Short mmCIF file of C-alpha atoms and ligand atoms in Angstrom, two decimals:
data_model
loop_
_atom_site.label_atom_id
_atom_site.label_comp_id
_atom_site.label_asym_id
_atom_site.label_seq_id
_atom_site.Cartn_x
_atom_site.Cartn_y
_atom_site.Cartn_z
CA MET U 1 -31.47 -17.80 -26.88
CA LYS U 2 -27.88 -18.48 -25.95
CA LYS U 3 -27.63 -14.98 -24.53
CA ALA U 4 -30.83 -15.42 -22.52
CA LEU U 5 -29.58 -18.70 -21.07
CA GLN U 6 -26.29 -17.12 -20.25
CA PHE U 7 -28.12 -14.31 -18.49
CA ILE U 8 -30.22 -16.75 -16.44
CA PHE U 9 -27.12 -18.74 -15.55
CA THR U 10 -25.21 -15.63 -14.46
CA PHE U 11 -28.23 -14.48 -12.49
CA ILE U 12 -28.58 -17.79 -10.63
CA ALA U 13 -24.84 -17.99 -10.11
CA SER U 14 -24.78 -14.53 -8.63
CA ILE U 15 -27.57 -15.43 -6.20
CA THR U 16 -25.84 -18.56 -4.98
CA LEU U 17 -22.40 -17.02 -4.87
CA MET U 18 -23.26 -13.88 -2.99
CA ALA U 19 -26.10 -14.98 -0.77
CA GLN U 20 -26.04 -13.24 2.58
CA PRO U 21 -23.95 -15.30 5.01
CA LYS U 22 -25.92 -17.24 7.62
CA THR U 23 -23.78 -15.74 10.31
CA ALA U 24 -22.19 -12.37 9.66
CA PRO U 25 -18.58 -12.14 10.79
CA LYS U 26 -17.96 -10.49 14.13
CA LEU U 27 -14.57 -9.25 13.09
CA VAL U 28 -12.99 -8.17 9.81
CA VAL U 29 -9.20 -8.25 9.79
CA SER U 30 -8.07 -6.13 6.87
CA ILE U 31 -4.39 -6.64 6.10
CA VAL U 32 -2.32 -4.62 3.67
CA VAL U 33 1.25 -5.75 3.01
CA ASP U 34 3.12 -2.71 1.78
CA GLN U 35 4.85 -3.37 -1.58
CA MET U 36 3.77 -7.02 -1.80
CA ARG U 37 3.95 -8.12 -5.43
CA ALA U 38 1.54 -10.82 -6.55
CA ASP U 39 4.42 -13.18 -7.36
CA TYR U 40 5.56 -13.16 -3.71
CA LEU U 41 2.69 -15.56 -3.08
CA THR U 42 4.20 -18.17 -5.36
CA ARG U 43 7.90 -17.32 -5.56
CA PHE U 44 8.51 -18.22 -1.91
CA SER U 45 5.57 -20.61 -1.50
CA ASP U 46 7.79 -23.68 -0.87
CA LEU U 47 9.19 -21.86 2.13
CA TYR U 48 5.90 -20.68 3.60
CA GLN U 49 4.61 -22.73 6.51
CA GLY U 50 2.54 -20.18 8.43
CA GLY U 51 -0.04 -17.51 7.58
CA PHE U 52 0.68 -17.30 3.86
CA LYS U 53 0.46 -21.09 3.62
CA THR U 54 -2.92 -20.98 5.37
CA LEU U 55 -4.14 -18.32 2.96
CA LEU U 56 -2.80 -20.19 -0.08
CA GLU U 57 -4.46 -23.44 1.00
CA ASN U 58 -7.72 -22.13 2.39
CA GLY U 59 -8.29 -18.69 0.92
CA GLU U 60 -10.29 -17.32 -1.97
CA ILE U 61 -7.37 -16.14 -4.05
CA PHE U 62 -7.68 -13.60 -6.85
CA TRP U 63 -4.56 -14.16 -8.91
CA ASN U 64 -5.06 -11.32 -11.36
CA ALA U 65 -5.87 -8.27 -9.21
CA HIS U 66 -4.64 -4.88 -10.34
CA TYR U 67 -4.68 -1.23 -9.47
CA THR U 68 -6.53 0.95 -11.94
CA HIS U 69 -4.57 4.11 -11.26
CA SER U 70 -1.07 5.48 -11.56
CA PRO U 71 1.07 6.71 -9.80
CA THR U 72 1.07 3.59 -7.62
CA TYR U 73 2.11 4.72 -4.16
CA THR U 74 1.20 3.86 -0.58
CA ALA U 75 -1.43 6.51 0.15
CA PRO U 76 -3.38 6.25 -3.15
CA GLY U 77 -3.22 2.45 -2.84
CA HIS U 78 -4.59 2.33 0.71
CA ALA U 79 -7.24 4.95 -0.09
CA SER U 80 -8.41 2.91 -3.10
CA ILE U 81 -8.64 -0.29 -1.04
CA TYR U 82 -10.87 1.40 1.53
CA THR U 83 -12.95 3.72 -0.70
CA GLY U 84 -13.48 1.33 -3.62
CA THR U 85 -12.66 4.03 -6.12
CA ASP U 86 -9.73 5.75 -7.81
CA PRO U 87 -7.65 8.74 -6.71
CA ARG U 88 -9.58 10.77 -9.28
CA PHE U 89 -12.53 10.62 -6.86
CA HIS U 90 -11.02 9.90 -3.43
CA GLY U 91 -8.51 12.71 -3.85
CA ILE U 92 -5.33 10.96 -2.65
CA ILE U 93 -3.45 11.34 -5.94
CA ALA U 94 0.00 10.64 -4.45
CA ASN U 95 1.83 10.57 -1.12
CA ASP U 96 2.89 14.18 -1.68
CA TRP U 97 1.90 16.59 -4.40
CA TYR U 98 2.81 20.06 -5.58
CA VAL U 99 0.41 22.90 -4.88
CA ALA U 100 0.71 25.55 -7.57
CA GLU U 101 -0.98 28.30 -5.48
CA ASN U 102 1.76 28.40 -2.86
CA GLY U 103 4.61 26.68 -4.69
CA LYS U 104 4.96 24.09 -1.92
CA THR U 105 4.62 20.34 -1.75
CA THR U 106 1.90 19.06 0.54
CA TYR U 107 1.71 15.70 2.27
CA CYS U 108 -1.52 13.81 1.52
CA LEU U 109 -2.75 13.62 5.13
CA GLU U 110 -1.21 16.69 6.73
CA ASP U 111 -3.64 18.86 8.64
CA GLU U 112 -2.32 21.93 10.43
CA ASN U 113 -5.57 22.18 12.39
CA THR U 114 -4.88 18.99 14.29
CA SER U 115 -2.43 18.35 17.09
CA PRO U 116 -0.28 15.32 17.87
CA VAL U 117 -1.43 12.78 20.47
CA GLY U 118 1.13 10.62 22.28
CA THR U 119 4.04 12.53 20.72
CA LYS U 120 5.30 16.06 20.27
CA SER U 121 6.20 15.48 16.63
CA LYS U 122 4.63 17.85 14.12
CA TYR U 123 4.48 14.85 11.77
CA ALA U 124 1.52 13.63 13.78
CA LYS U 125 -0.61 16.59 12.66
CA ARG U 126 -2.66 14.31 10.48
CA SER U 127 -6.27 13.72 9.50
CA PRO U 128 -8.30 12.17 6.68
CA LYS U 129 -9.55 15.60 5.52
CA ASN U 130 -8.10 15.15 2.03
CA ILE U 131 -9.86 11.81 1.53
CA LEU U 132 -12.85 13.06 -0.41
CA SER U 133 -15.10 9.99 -0.35
CA THR U 134 -16.23 7.67 2.42
CA THR U 135 -14.48 4.38 3.18
CA TRP U 136 -16.15 1.02 3.82
CA THR U 137 -15.10 1.45 7.44
CA ASP U 138 -16.95 4.82 7.52
CA GLU U 139 -20.05 3.17 6.10
CA LEU U 140 -19.80 0.42 8.70
CA GLU U 141 -19.55 2.93 11.55
CA TRP U 142 -22.46 4.83 10.08
CA ALA U 143 -24.64 1.75 9.69
CA SER U 144 -23.86 0.54 13.20
CA ASN U 145 -24.29 3.93 14.85
CA LYS U 146 -20.65 3.77 15.85
CA LYS U 147 -21.21 0.47 17.65
CA SER U 148 -18.62 -1.24 15.47
CA LYS U 149 -15.11 -0.68 16.74
CA VAL U 150 -12.69 0.24 13.98
CA PHE U 151 -8.98 0.28 14.87
CA ALA U 152 -6.21 0.79 12.33
CA PHE U 153 -2.47 0.37 12.91
CA SER U 154 0.56 0.81 10.69
CA LEU U 155 4.14 2.01 10.87
CA LYS U 156 3.02 4.73 8.43
CA ASP U 157 0.27 7.28 9.18
CA ARG U 158 -1.11 6.82 5.65
CA GLY U 159 -1.35 3.06 6.16
CA ALA U 160 -3.57 3.63 9.20
CA ILE U 161 -5.58 6.78 8.44
CA CYS U 162 -6.79 5.65 5.01
CA ALA U 163 -8.14 2.52 6.74
CA ALA U 164 -9.79 4.18 9.75
CA GLY U 165 -11.30 6.77 7.44
CA HIS U 166 -13.30 9.72 8.74
CA TYR U 167 -15.42 7.90 11.27
CA GLY U 168 -13.33 5.00 12.57
CA ASP U 169 -12.45 4.85 16.26
CA ALA U 170 -8.73 5.27 15.82
CA ALA U 171 -5.74 5.30 13.52
CA PHE U 172 -2.33 4.74 15.12
CA TRP U 173 1.08 4.92 13.49
CA LEU U 174 4.60 4.61 14.75
CA ASP U 175 7.01 7.33 15.71
CA LYS U 176 9.96 7.07 18.06
CA SER U 177 7.60 7.44 21.06
CA GLY U 178 5.65 4.37 20.01
CA PHE U 179 2.19 4.20 18.42
CA VAL U 180 0.72 7.69 18.23
CA SER U 181 -2.25 9.47 16.71
CA SER U 182 -3.76 12.93 16.25
CA ASN U 183 -6.56 14.72 18.06
CA TYR U 184 -8.74 14.13 15.01
CA TYR U 185 -9.38 10.70 16.53
CA MET U 186 -8.90 11.17 20.29
CA SER U 187 -7.61 13.53 22.95
CA SER U 188 -5.21 11.05 24.52
CA LEU U 189 -3.94 7.55 23.83
CA PRO U 190 -5.86 4.71 25.47
CA LYS U 191 -4.24 3.67 28.75
CA TRP U 192 -3.40 0.21 27.42
CA LEU U 193 -1.55 1.74 24.47
CA GLN U 194 0.39 4.10 26.74
CA ASN U 195 1.49 1.03 28.68
CA PHE U 196 2.29 -0.85 25.48
CA ASN U 197 4.49 2.03 24.32
CA LYS U 198 6.40 1.97 27.60
CA THR U 199 7.13 -1.74 27.54
CA ASN U 200 7.55 -2.14 23.77
CA ASN U 201 9.98 0.63 22.95
CA ILE U 202 11.97 0.50 19.75
CA LYS U 203 15.32 0.09 21.48
CA SER U 204 14.09 -3.06 23.21
CA TYR U 205 13.28 -4.61 19.81
CA MET U 206 16.65 -3.68 18.31
CA SER U 207 18.83 -6.22 20.04
CA GLY U 208 20.37 -9.45 18.83
CA GLU U 209 20.89 -10.26 15.19
CA TRP U 210 18.81 -10.42 12.06
CA ASP U 211 20.06 -13.56 10.36
CA TYR U 212 18.58 -16.15 7.98
CA LEU U 213 15.35 -17.54 9.42
CA ILE U 214 15.97 -20.93 7.85
CA ASN U 215 19.06 -22.58 6.38
CA LYS U 216 20.72 -20.28 3.84
CA LYS U 217 20.76 -23.03 1.20
CA ASN U 218 16.97 -22.72 0.86
CA TYR U 219 17.26 -19.17 -0.46
CA PRO U 220 17.83 -18.68 -4.21
CA LYS U 221 21.47 -18.15 -5.12
CA LEU U 222 22.37 -14.46 -5.31
CA LEU U 223 24.90 -13.31 -7.89
CA SER U 224 25.77 -10.19 -5.95
CA THR U 225 24.60 -7.71 -3.35
CA GLU U 226 26.07 -4.83 -5.34
CA PHE U 227 22.68 -3.16 -5.84
CA GLU U 228 21.51 -3.49 -2.26
CA ARG U 229 21.87 -0.51 0.08
CA ILE U 230 24.20 -1.00 3.05
CA PRO U 231 22.41 0.21 6.17
CA ARG U 232 24.23 2.62 8.47
CA GLY U 233 25.94 0.63 11.20
CA ALA U 234 26.56 -2.39 8.93
CA ARG U 235 29.65 -3.13 6.82
CA LYS U 236 27.87 -4.91 4.00
CA ALA U 237 24.37 -5.58 2.70
CA ASP U 238 24.31 -9.13 3.94
CA PHE U 239 23.29 -11.29 6.89
CA PRO U 240 23.77 -11.28 9.79
CA TYR U 241 22.88 -7.72 10.77
CA ASN U 242 23.67 -6.62 14.32
CA LEU U 243 20.44 -4.85 15.28
CA SER U 244 21.85 -2.82 18.17
CA LEU U 245 24.60 -1.47 15.89
CA LEU U 246 21.96 -0.45 13.32
CA TYR U 247 19.96 1.21 16.08
CA LYS U 248 22.99 3.08 17.43
CA ALA U 249 23.92 4.35 13.96
CA ASP U 250 20.39 5.63 13.32
CA THR U 251 20.06 9.27 14.36
CA THR U 252 16.29 9.16 13.83
CA GLU U 253 15.96 6.19 16.29
CA ILE U 254 13.31 4.63 14.05
CA GLU U 255 14.29 4.41 10.38
CA ALA U 256 16.61 1.41 10.72
CA PHE U 257 14.04 -0.40 12.85
CA LYS U 258 11.35 0.01 10.20
CA SER U 259 13.47 -1.85 7.62
CA THR U 260 13.82 -4.96 9.78
CA PRO U 261 11.34 -7.76 10.58
CA LYS U 262 11.05 -6.17 14.02
CA GLY U 263 9.01 -3.42 12.34
CA ASN U 264 6.36 -6.03 11.47
CA GLN U 265 6.78 -7.66 14.89
CA ILE U 266 5.76 -4.52 16.79
CA LEU U 267 2.68 -4.28 14.57
CA LEU U 268 1.77 -7.89 15.33
CA ASP U 269 2.36 -7.28 19.06
CA VAL U 270 0.11 -4.23 19.14
CA ALA U 271 -2.51 -6.08 17.07
CA LEU U 272 -2.70 -8.89 19.65
CA LYS U 273 -2.89 -6.26 22.37
CA VAL U 274 -5.76 -4.28 20.80
CA LEU U 275 -7.71 -7.47 20.07
CA ASP U 276 -7.49 -8.32 23.75
CA MET U 277 -7.94 -4.88 25.31
CA GLU U 278 -10.75 -3.64 23.05
CA LYS U 279 -12.39 -7.10 22.85
CA LEU U 280 -12.55 -6.88 19.08
CA GLY U 281 -14.88 -9.46 17.56
CA LYS U 282 -16.54 -10.14 20.89
CA HIS U 283 -19.34 -7.60 20.81
CA ASN U 284 -22.87 -8.75 20.38
CA ASN U 285 -23.71 -6.44 17.51
CA ARG U 286 -25.27 -6.99 14.14
CA PHE U 287 -22.21 -5.28 12.66
CA PRO U 288 -18.64 -6.49 13.10
CA ASP U 289 -15.55 -4.80 14.50
CA VAL U 290 -12.58 -4.06 12.27
CA LEU U 291 -8.87 -4.47 12.82
CA ALA U 292 -6.94 -2.89 9.96
CA LEU U 293 -3.22 -3.60 9.79
CA SER U 294 -0.73 -2.32 7.26
CA PHE U 295 2.63 -4.09 7.45
CA SER U 296 5.19 -1.58 6.20
CA ALA U 297 8.58 -3.17 6.94
CA THR U 298 8.19 -5.06 3.66
CA ASP U 299 8.17 -1.76 1.76
CA TYR U 300 11.21 -0.33 3.55
CA ILE U 301 13.31 -3.44 2.91
CA GLY U 302 12.16 -3.58 -0.72
CA HIS U 303 13.23 0.03 -1.23
CA SER U 304 16.66 -0.60 0.22
CA THR U 305 17.53 -4.07 -1.10
CA GLY U 306 15.20 -4.81 -4.03
CA ILE U 307 12.68 -7.52 -4.76
CA ARG U 308 15.05 -10.51 -5.05
CA SER U 309 17.36 -9.89 -2.08
CA HIS U 310 17.68 -12.43 0.71
CA GLU U 311 16.58 -9.69 3.09
CA THR U 312 13.27 -9.28 1.24
CA ILE U 313 12.69 -13.04 1.10
CA ASP U 314 13.53 -13.40 4.78
CA MET U 315 11.18 -10.53 5.64
CA TYR U 316 8.32 -12.42 3.95
CA LEU U 317 9.20 -15.73 5.59
CA ARG U 318 9.08 -14.02 8.94
CA LEU U 319 5.82 -12.27 8.07
CA ASP U 320 4.45 -15.71 7.15
CA ARG U 321 5.20 -16.84 10.73
CA GLN U 322 3.91 -13.56 12.21
CA LEU U 323 0.60 -13.93 10.35
CA ASP U 324 0.40 -17.49 11.65
CA THR U 325 0.57 -16.19 15.22
CA LEU U 326 -2.21 -13.71 14.40
CA PHE U 327 -4.44 -16.36 12.79
CA HIS U 328 -3.94 -18.74 15.72
CA TYR U 329 -4.90 -16.00 18.13
CA LEU U 330 -8.04 -15.26 16.09
CA ASN U 331 -9.02 -18.94 15.94
CA GLU U 332 -8.59 -19.41 19.64
CA ASN U 333 -9.94 -16.12 20.94
CA VAL U 334 -12.47 -14.88 18.39
CA GLY U 335 -13.44 -18.27 16.98
CA GLU U 336 -12.90 -19.60 13.48
CA ASP U 337 -16.53 -18.99 12.47
CA ASN U 338 -16.48 -15.39 13.60
CA PHE U 339 -13.79 -13.58 11.62
CA ILE U 340 -12.79 -12.97 8.05
CA VAL U 341 -9.44 -11.83 6.73
CA VAL U 342 -8.87 -9.86 3.57
CA LEU U 343 -5.27 -9.43 2.48
CA THR U 344 -3.92 -7.25 -0.30
CA ALA U 345 -1.11 -4.78 -1.04
CA ASP U 346 -0.97 -1.07 -1.81
CA HIS U 347 1.31 -1.49 -4.86
CA GLY U 348 4.03 -3.77 -6.17
CA ALA U 349 7.61 -2.84 -7.13
CA ALA U 350 10.05 -2.94 -10.03
CA ASP U 351 13.21 -5.00 -10.23
CA ASN U 352 16.43 -3.15 -9.52
CA PRO U 353 17.14 -2.09 -13.13
CA SER U 354 20.93 -2.38 -12.93
CA GLN U 355 20.70 -5.94 -11.60
CA ALA U 356 17.98 -6.85 -14.10
CA LYS U 357 20.09 -5.48 -16.92
CA ILE U 358 22.96 -7.82 -15.99
CA ASP U 359 20.41 -10.63 -16.20
CA GLY U 360 19.61 -9.48 -19.76
CA MET U 361 16.33 -7.69 -19.06
CA PRO U 362 15.29 -4.53 -20.93
CA THR U 363 15.54 -2.04 -18.08
CA ASP U 364 17.19 1.28 -17.41
CA TRP U 365 18.23 3.31 -14.40
CA MET U 366 18.36 7.10 -14.11
CA ALA U 367 19.31 9.52 -11.37
CA PRO U 368 16.18 11.61 -10.65
CA ALA U 369 18.06 14.94 -10.61
CA ASP U 370 19.73 14.22 -13.98
CA LEU U 371 16.44 13.25 -15.55
CA GLU U 372 14.75 16.42 -14.34
CA SER U 373 17.49 18.71 -15.64
CA GLU U 374 17.45 16.95 -19.02
CA PHE U 375 13.67 17.37 -19.22
CA ARG U 376 13.96 21.03 -18.28
CA GLU U 377 16.56 21.61 -20.96
CA LEU U 378 14.41 19.96 -23.65
CA ILE U 379 11.40 22.05 -22.65
CA ILE U 380 13.37 25.30 -22.66
CA THR U 381 14.93 24.40 -26.04
CA ALA U 382 11.38 23.93 -27.38
CA GLY U 383 10.71 27.59 -26.55
CA ILE U 384 9.04 27.49 -23.12
CA PRO U 385 10.57 30.08 -20.75
CA SER U 386 12.01 28.54 -17.59
CA LYS U 387 9.73 30.63 -15.32
CA PHE U 388 6.71 28.72 -16.64
CA ILE U 389 8.09 25.32 -15.56
CA LEU U 390 7.03 25.06 -11.94
CA ASN U 391 7.63 21.51 -10.82
CA PHE U 392 8.35 17.91 -11.80
CA SER U 393 6.79 15.30 -9.53
CA ASN U 394 4.85 12.03 -9.67
CA ASP U 395 5.75 11.69 -13.39
CA GLN U 396 4.02 14.98 -14.11
CA VAL U 397 5.04 18.48 -15.11
CA TYR U 398 3.38 21.48 -13.49
CA LEU U 399 3.24 24.60 -15.66
CA GLN U 400 2.37 28.17 -14.71
CA GLU U 401 -1.17 29.22 -15.68
CA ASN U 402 -1.02 31.59 -18.65
CA ASP U 403 -2.94 32.54 -21.79
CA SER U 404 -1.26 30.04 -24.06
CA LEU U 405 -1.25 27.15 -21.58
CA LYS U 406 -3.13 24.74 -23.89
CA ASN U 407 -0.57 25.21 -26.62
CA MET U 408 2.25 25.07 -24.10
CA GLU U 409 1.09 21.68 -22.81
CA LYS U 410 1.48 20.22 -26.30
CA ILE U 411 4.94 21.73 -26.73
CA VAL U 412 6.04 20.28 -23.38
CA ARG U 413 4.59 16.86 -24.29
CA ASP U 414 6.49 16.85 -27.61
CA ALA U 415 9.68 18.05 -25.92
CA LEU U 416 9.50 15.20 -23.38
CA LEU U 417 8.89 12.66 -26.14
CA LYS U 418 12.28 13.61 -27.60
CA HIS U 419 13.97 12.22 -24.48
CA PRO U 420 15.31 8.70 -25.16
CA LYS U 421 14.07 7.36 -21.79
CA ILE U 422 10.46 8.51 -22.27
CA ALA U 423 8.02 5.94 -23.63
CA GLU U 424 4.92 8.12 -23.70
CA ALA U 425 3.69 11.58 -22.75
CA TRP U 426 0.22 13.07 -22.61
CA THR U 427 -1.42 16.41 -21.98
CA LYS U 428 -4.15 16.57 -19.35
CA GLU U 429 -6.74 16.79 -22.10
CA GLU U 430 -5.36 13.67 -23.76
CA ILE U 431 -5.57 11.56 -20.63
CA ARG U 432 -9.21 12.65 -20.29
CA ASN U 433 -10.12 11.50 -23.79
CA SER U 434 -7.70 8.75 -24.76
CA PRO U 435 -8.92 5.12 -24.80
CA ASP U 436 -5.29 4.01 -24.27
CA PRO U 437 -5.31 1.96 -21.03
CA PHE U 438 -2.12 3.63 -19.80
CA ALA U 439 -3.67 7.05 -20.31
CA LYS U 440 -6.72 5.82 -18.37
CA LEU U 441 -4.52 4.81 -15.44
CA ARG U 442 -3.21 8.39 -15.42
CA ARG U 443 -6.70 9.79 -15.59
CA ASN U 444 -7.83 7.62 -12.67
CA GLY U 445 -4.74 8.67 -10.72
CA SER U 446 -5.17 12.41 -11.18
CA ASN U 447 -7.52 15.26 -10.45
CA LYS U 448 -7.47 19.03 -10.79
CA SER U 449 -4.53 19.26 -8.38
CA SER U 450 -2.36 17.25 -10.79
CA GLY U 451 0.13 18.62 -13.31
CA GLN U 452 -0.64 19.52 -16.92
CA VAL U 453 1.65 17.04 -18.69
CA PHE U 454 2.09 13.37 -17.76
CA TYR U 455 4.83 11.01 -18.84
CA ALA U 456 5.89 7.38 -18.54
CA LEU U 457 9.37 5.89 -18.72
CA TYR U 458 9.88 2.59 -20.56
CA PRO U 459 8.81 -0.58 -18.70
CA GLY U 460 11.28 -1.64 -16.03
CA SER U 461 12.96 1.78 -15.92
CA ILE U 462 13.09 3.75 -12.71
CA ALA U 463 14.52 7.09 -11.62
CA TYR U 464 15.73 6.29 -8.13
CA TYR U 465 18.83 5.47 -6.08
CA LYS U 466 21.21 3.06 -7.83
CA THR U 467 20.55 0.53 -5.04
CA GLY U 468 17.22 -0.97 -4.03
CA THR U 469 14.06 -0.27 -5.93
CA THR U 470 10.83 1.68 -6.07
CA HIS U 471 7.29 1.73 -7.50
CA GLY U 472 4.87 4.27 -8.91
CA SER U 473 4.41 3.32 -12.57
CA GLY U 474 1.33 1.95 -14.32
CA TYR U 475 3.19 -1.19 -15.40
CA THR U 476 2.25 -4.68 -14.25
CA TYR U 477 4.99 -5.06 -11.64
CA ASP U 478 3.52 -2.05 -9.81
CA THR U 479 -0.22 -2.67 -10.34
CA HIS U 480 -0.39 -6.45 -9.81
CA VAL U 481 -0.92 -7.43 -6.16
CA PRO U 482 -2.53 -10.29 -4.22
CA VAL U 483 -6.15 -10.22 -3.12
CA ILE U 484 -7.19 -13.00 -0.75
CA PHE U 485 -10.36 -13.46 1.29
CA TYR U 486 -10.16 -16.03 4.05
CA GLY U 487 -12.58 -17.25 6.68
CA LYS U 488 -14.95 -20.09 7.49
CA ILE U 489 -17.91 -18.23 5.97
CA PHE U 490 -16.39 -18.62 2.51
CA GLY U 491 -16.47 -22.40 2.69
CA SER U 492 -13.97 -24.15 0.48
CA SER U 493 -11.01 -22.38 -1.04
CA GLN U 494 -10.99 -21.33 -4.67
CA ASN U 495 -8.64 -19.87 -7.22
CA HIS U 496 -10.00 -17.00 -9.26
CA ILE U 497 -8.14 -16.19 -12.43
CA GLU U 498 -10.35 -13.47 -13.88
CA ARG U 499 -8.87 -9.99 -13.86
CA ILE U 500 -10.26 -7.91 -11.01
CA ASN U 501 -9.57 -4.44 -9.68
CA ILE U 502 -8.44 -3.46 -6.21
CA LYS U 503 -11.42 -1.15 -5.95
CA ASP U 504 -13.61 -4.31 -5.98
CA ILE U 505 -12.59 -5.12 -2.40
CA ALA U 506 -14.70 -2.35 -0.81
CA PRO U 507 -18.05 -3.17 -2.50
CA THR U 508 -17.46 -6.87 -1.82
CA LEU U 509 -17.02 -6.19 1.89
CA SER U 510 -20.05 -3.88 1.80
CA LYS U 511 -22.07 -6.80 0.44
CA ILE U 512 -20.74 -9.27 3.00
CA LEU U 513 -21.42 -6.86 5.86
CA GLY U 514 -24.78 -5.69 4.54
CA ILE U 515 -23.84 -2.01 4.48
CA ALA U 516 -23.83 0.79 1.89
CA GLN U 517 -20.97 1.01 -0.55
CA PRO U 518 -18.56 3.93 -0.02
CA SER U 519 -19.76 7.20 -1.57
CA ALA U 520 -17.66 7.17 -4.76
CA CYS U 521 -17.29 3.41 -5.07
CA ASN U 522 -17.14 2.20 -8.66
CA GLY U 523 -15.82 -1.32 -8.19
CA ASN U 524 -17.61 -4.64 -8.71
CA ILE U 525 -18.74 -7.20 -6.14
CA LEU U 526 -16.42 -10.20 -6.37
CA PRO U 527 -17.93 -13.67 -6.85
CA LEU U 528 -17.26 -15.20 -3.44
CA PRO U 529 -19.08 -18.28 -2.18
CA ILE U 530 -20.70 -17.62 1.15
CA ASN U 531 -21.65 -20.47 3.49
ZN1 ZN K 1 7.24 2.34 -1.10
#
């Protein structure tokens, strides 16, 4: 009886919570903040007074949202957000992966059959051909007969292409010529974007100083900046930074820029431009338009200065103000009843282990090259000839196909387990069958292009530069990210504490928009109230 009542209650609740909205949104703004840990919502919340404050006060916040795959990198993260499934099915198992057939490493979105648009750079030969399932943006374009306009922008190609999918109107990413694309999407840049690139060149952004946004005393006291990377053109890893000196010292003309708040500013500027020029959210269609934005400067600064640096905090305070500008524009020009925002992140990040260790935390740092040679030595000592060890990448070992491969996988696993920094190792067969949640993360994050043996360092340990930090593990600090839905159609704001998965975002949007779920979607529809 109790069960039956519970069922009826859940059934009624699900009807009321996910009823079709009276008015469908005319615009979906899908925001990914690269490397945004879930605790960034609360850790700096006293200092937020713009977009993050709006989201915290008025959004539907899922406080316990996690990735269900590992490795946790930018491309697999974005692909999971938009496909509603894991790398195991969408195919983007890492940013780069080793290809045993030719002994080379391939980039997840490289496509030699495309040509660059708006640039001469070979790095713009990109397409979504390796994304093996549809995205919710594909399904929207399909359902609307391409009437929906889907535009995706990021500093990184993977932040844009995974969002625009196979059928979106355009993905644009930044190179030193400005926002560019590939002929997969178009034969030439829209005129308005060509003009934008002329007036908004990187050099013009890199002037003046990057200093504390608000009084320094508001920022938590830092013990040292010893484990922050000093950018070329600066004398120390501390404010103020002279932006033109950083620009002059940067031979690539773009890398320094991407690690400053100006990297997010150019994305905001182009977002306001595309909203205006393409009239996003102003079409009289049954299906909405989409603006997908991936803010990457947060990831670059996290990599170089870590998760507790003043630079990282300042980057988020400025993003808070930048999002405020975006939300004001949307309210005034699209109308508060007509748009929804969904904000999440592609992965989190670890603490800098050397700094955390001083603070008494159980962490460890290793130089990647040292770790690899120690692993190699252990494997050879266990009796595996060196010629069979092909590659170490993405916390995996690739072995040469041979008659005794199955047995060899176990020997390599046991050899790795002898290493003091290794917490766990699995063969490919073990990750397929093990109920261990960490093994499942590996399974979800791999496919037949992955290596044969998988390993995990202890929590908090990273193999990286001594300064800054990285991500990629299956531990909480890398899997736990914010998920917030915001818009008038959701009515009052709510906090949701149940554990949800990032792959739930896509089927939830499919429900709100009244379209099919992406082809390999295996997430759940989130319990959002709809006005
Ligand atoms: Zn990163």
